């Protein structure tokens, strides 16, 4: 940006946001357009699938580069759908109760993640391995992929 009237920090911030949005769109990240167009459910399913696929790979990561590789791909799968949830809920439920719907969703998600960690510990105590909890986590992820792909069009 070359607006001489705007402070340098503001110009850089806006330029960074435009560049990040462009990069996200090139990588297939659904970005809400000004027209209000909603992302394709396949994009949301793709991120959830990436997350589910990466969970078992944590079991075989032994060296720092493996953990970095795992963290980057799992992070894309975990963080990719976050901005899309509000748009999907708006599409299917409208805007009247969007705050309550998002609140309930994230409370249930946090409860599920906390319960999953607790159950993983119990399964580790019973089996002596984290293999079963990680495979069950991946299975839950693939169930989420299936559910997203079966959403009715709004």
Tab-separated table of C-alpha atoms in Angstrom:
chain	number	residue	atom	x	y	z
A	1	UNK	CA	0.000	0.000	0.000
A	2	UNK	CA	1.325	3.432	-0.853
A	3	UNK	CA	-1.058	5.852	0.853
A	4	UNK	CA	1.221	8.586	2.216
A	5	UNK	CA	-1.534	9.782	4.573
A	6	UNK	CA	-1.769	6.529	6.513
A	7	UNK	CA	0.747	5.668	9.217
A	8	UNK	CA	3.345	3.065	8.216
A	9	UNK	CA	2.138	0.560	10.840
A	10	UNK	CA	-1.434	0.748	9.560
A	11	UNK	CA	-0.317	0.333	5.951
A	12	UNK	CA	1.723	-2.727	6.884
A	13	UNK	CA	-1.114	-4.228	8.949
A	14	UNK	CA	-3.615	-3.848	6.107
A	15	UNK	CA	-1.098	-5.201	3.603
A	16	UNK	CA	-0.422	-8.216	5.823
A	17	UNK	CA	-4.150	-8.929	6.159
A	18	UNK	CA	-4.662	-8.751	2.388
A	19	UNK	CA	-1.652	-11.011	1.785
A	20	UNK	CA	-2.816	-13.528	4.423
A	21	UNK	CA	-6.313	-13.643	2.931
A	22	UNK	CA	-4.905	-14.159	-0.561
A	23	UNK	CA	-2.644	-16.970	0.656
A	24	UNK	CA	-5.523	-18.589	2.535
A	25	UNK	CA	-7.730	-18.542	-0.541
A	26	UNK	CA	-4.948	-20.014	-2.692
A	27	UNK	CA	-4.600	-22.874	-0.182
A	28	UNK	CA	-8.330	-23.570	-0.287
A	29	UNK	CA	-9.252	-21.967	3.028
A	30	UNK	CA	-12.849	-20.794	2.775
A	31	UNK	CA	-13.016	-17.043	3.234
A	32	UNK	CA	-16.328	-15.221	3.587
A	33	UNK	CA	-16.743	-12.980	0.573
A	34	UNK	CA	-18.361	-9.566	0.682
A	35	UNK	CA	-21.275	-11.078	-1.231
A	36	UNK	CA	-22.025	-13.341	1.743
A	37	UNK	CA	-21.214	-16.495	-0.232
A	38	UNK	CA	-20.665	-19.436	2.074
A	39	UNK	CA	-17.840	-21.940	1.878
A	40	UNK	CA	-18.240	-25.315	0.298
A	41	UNK	CA	-18.885	-28.056	2.906
A	42	UNK	CA	-16.161	-30.060	1.164
A	43	UNK	CA	-13.583	-27.495	2.343
A	44	UNK	CA	-14.744	-27.864	5.941
A	45	UNK	CA	-14.721	-31.650	5.548
A	46	UNK	CA	-11.211	-31.473	4.100
A	47	UNK	CA	-9.853	-29.649	7.141
A	48	UNK	CA	-11.591	-32.051	9.512
A	49	UNK	CA	-10.219	-34.999	7.515
A	50	UNK	CA	-6.684	-33.570	7.696
A	51	UNK	CA	-7.042	-33.293	11.446
A	52	UNK	CA	-8.343	-36.876	11.732
A	53	UNK	CA	-5.619	-38.243	9.452
A	54	UNK	CA	-2.848	-36.557	11.434
A	55	UNK	CA	-3.908	-37.825	14.887
A	56	UNK	CA	-2.461	-41.379	14.526
A	57	UNK	CA	0.788	-40.010	13.076
A	58	UNK	CA	1.544	-38.527	16.487
A	59	UNK	CA	2.164	-42.103	17.657
A	60	UNK	CA	5.085	-42.561	15.259
A	61	UNK	CA	6.663	-39.110	15.630
A	62	UNK	CA	10.038	-39.632	17.330
A	63	UNK	CA	12.275	-36.759	16.228
A	64	UNK	CA	11.728	-32.967	16.447
A	65	UNK	CA	11.222	-32.571	12.660
A	66	UNK	CA	8.460	-35.207	12.826
A	67	UNK	CA	6.711	-33.270	15.589
A	68	UNK	CA	7.022	-30.015	13.647
A	69	UNK	CA	5.600	-31.639	10.514
A	70	UNK	CA	2.779	-33.143	12.568
A	71	UNK	CA	2.074	-29.866	14.372
A	72	UNK	CA	1.845	-27.847	11.153
A	73	UNK	CA	-0.534	-30.240	9.406
A	74	UNK	CA	-2.627	-30.967	12.494
A	75	UNK	CA	-2.780	-27.232	13.208
A	76	UNK	CA	-4.092	-26.548	9.706
A	77	UNK	CA	-6.719	-29.233	10.187
A	78	UNK	CA	-7.686	-27.939	13.628
A	79	UNK	CA	-7.607	-24.223	12.898
A	80	UNK	CA	-8.901	-24.302	9.330
A	81	UNK	CA	-12.569	-24.861	10.115
A	82	UNK	CA	-12.764	-22.483	13.103
A	83	UNK	CA	-13.819	-19.355	11.161
A	84	UNK	CA	-16.239	-21.406	9.085
A	85	UNK	CA	-18.381	-22.680	11.964
A	86	UNK	CA	-20.146	-19.342	12.460
A	87	UNK	CA	-20.942	-19.154	8.755
A	88	UNK	CA	-22.309	-22.700	8.665
A	89	UNK	CA	-24.441	-22.071	11.756
A	90	UNK	CA	-25.723	-18.831	10.245
A	91	UNK	CA	-26.577	-20.666	7.041
A	92	UNK	CA	-28.531	-23.403	8.814
A	93	UNK	CA	-29.998	-21.597	11.844
A	94	UNK	CA	-30.142	-17.929	10.882
A	95	UNK	CA	-28.702	-15.036	12.871
A	96	UNK	CA	-31.275	-14.623	15.608
A	97	UNK	CA	-29.661	-17.015	18.108
A	98	UNK	CA	-26.179	-17.293	16.628
A	99	UNK	CA	-24.483	-16.324	19.918
A	100	UNK	CA	-26.301	-19.029	21.873
A	101	UNK	CA	-25.664	-21.607	19.151
A	102	UNK	CA	-21.940	-20.816	18.952
A	103	UNK	CA	-21.704	-20.767	22.741
A	104	UNK	CA	-23.351	-24.180	23.048
A	105	UNK	CA	-21.169	-25.559	20.253
A	106	UNK	CA	-17.899	-24.427	21.807
A	107	UNK	CA	-18.934	-25.512	25.332
A	108	UNK	CA	-19.787	-28.976	24.008
A	109	UNK	CA	-16.565	-29.070	21.989
A	110	UNK	CA	-14.516	-28.150	25.075
A	111	UNK	CA	-16.373	-30.754	27.134
A	112	UNK	CA	-15.677	-33.369	24.456
A	113	UNK	CA	-11.987	-32.488	24.295
A	114	UNK	CA	-11.652	-32.613	28.084
A	115	UNK	CA	-13.584	-35.862	28.340
A	116	UNK	CA	-11.536	-37.336	25.501
A	117	UNK	CA	-8.300	-36.585	27.327
A	118	UNK	CA	-9.663	-38.174	30.509
A	119	UNK	CA	-10.923	-41.230	28.638
A	120	UNK	CA	-7.574	-41.480	26.828
A	121	UNK	CA	-5.847	-41.685	30.199
A	122	UNK	CA	-8.203	-44.430	31.355
A	123	UNK	CA	-7.657	-46.387	28.129
A	124	UNK	CA	-3.895	-45.980	28.540
A	125	UNK	CA	-4.126	-47.396	32.053
A	126	UNK	CA	-6.172	-50.349	30.769
A	127	UNK	CA	-4.111	-51.137	27.668
A	128	UNK	CA	-0.664	-49.731	28.497
A	129	UNK	CA	-0.611	-47.844	25.199
A	130	UNK	CA	-1.975	-44.667	23.658
A	131	UNK	CA	-2.719	-46.408	20.358
A	132	UNK	CA	-6.401	-47.078	21.067
A	133	UNK	CA	-7.203	-43.543	22.311
A	134	UNK	CA	-5.511	-41.986	19.276
A	135	UNK	CA	-7.314	-44.310	16.863
A	136	UNK	CA	-10.640	-43.579	18.560
A	137	UNK	CA	-9.907	-39.861	18.257
A	138	UNK	CA	-9.212	-40.285	14.542
A	139	UNK	CA	-12.440	-42.276	14.210
A	140	UNK	CA	-14.398	-39.472	15.863
A	141	UNK	CA	-12.788	-37.072	13.394
A	142	UNK	CA	-13.924	-39.156	10.447
A	143	UNK	CA	-17.447	-39.251	11.878
A	144	UNK	CA	-17.320	-35.430	11.896
A	145	UNK	CA	-16.232	-35.483	8.237
A	146	UNK	CA	-19.179	-37.721	7.364
A	147	UNK	CA	-21.631	-35.504	9.271
A	148	UNK	CA	-20.375	-32.367	7.508
A	149	UNK	CA	-20.722	-34.011	4.102
A	150	UNK	CA	-24.315	-35.009	4.895
A	151	UNK	CA	-25.425	-31.479	5.867
A	152	UNK	CA	-28.479	-30.512	3.851
A	153	UNK	CA	-28.023	-27.545	1.539
A	154	UNK	CA	-29.439	-24.367	3.050
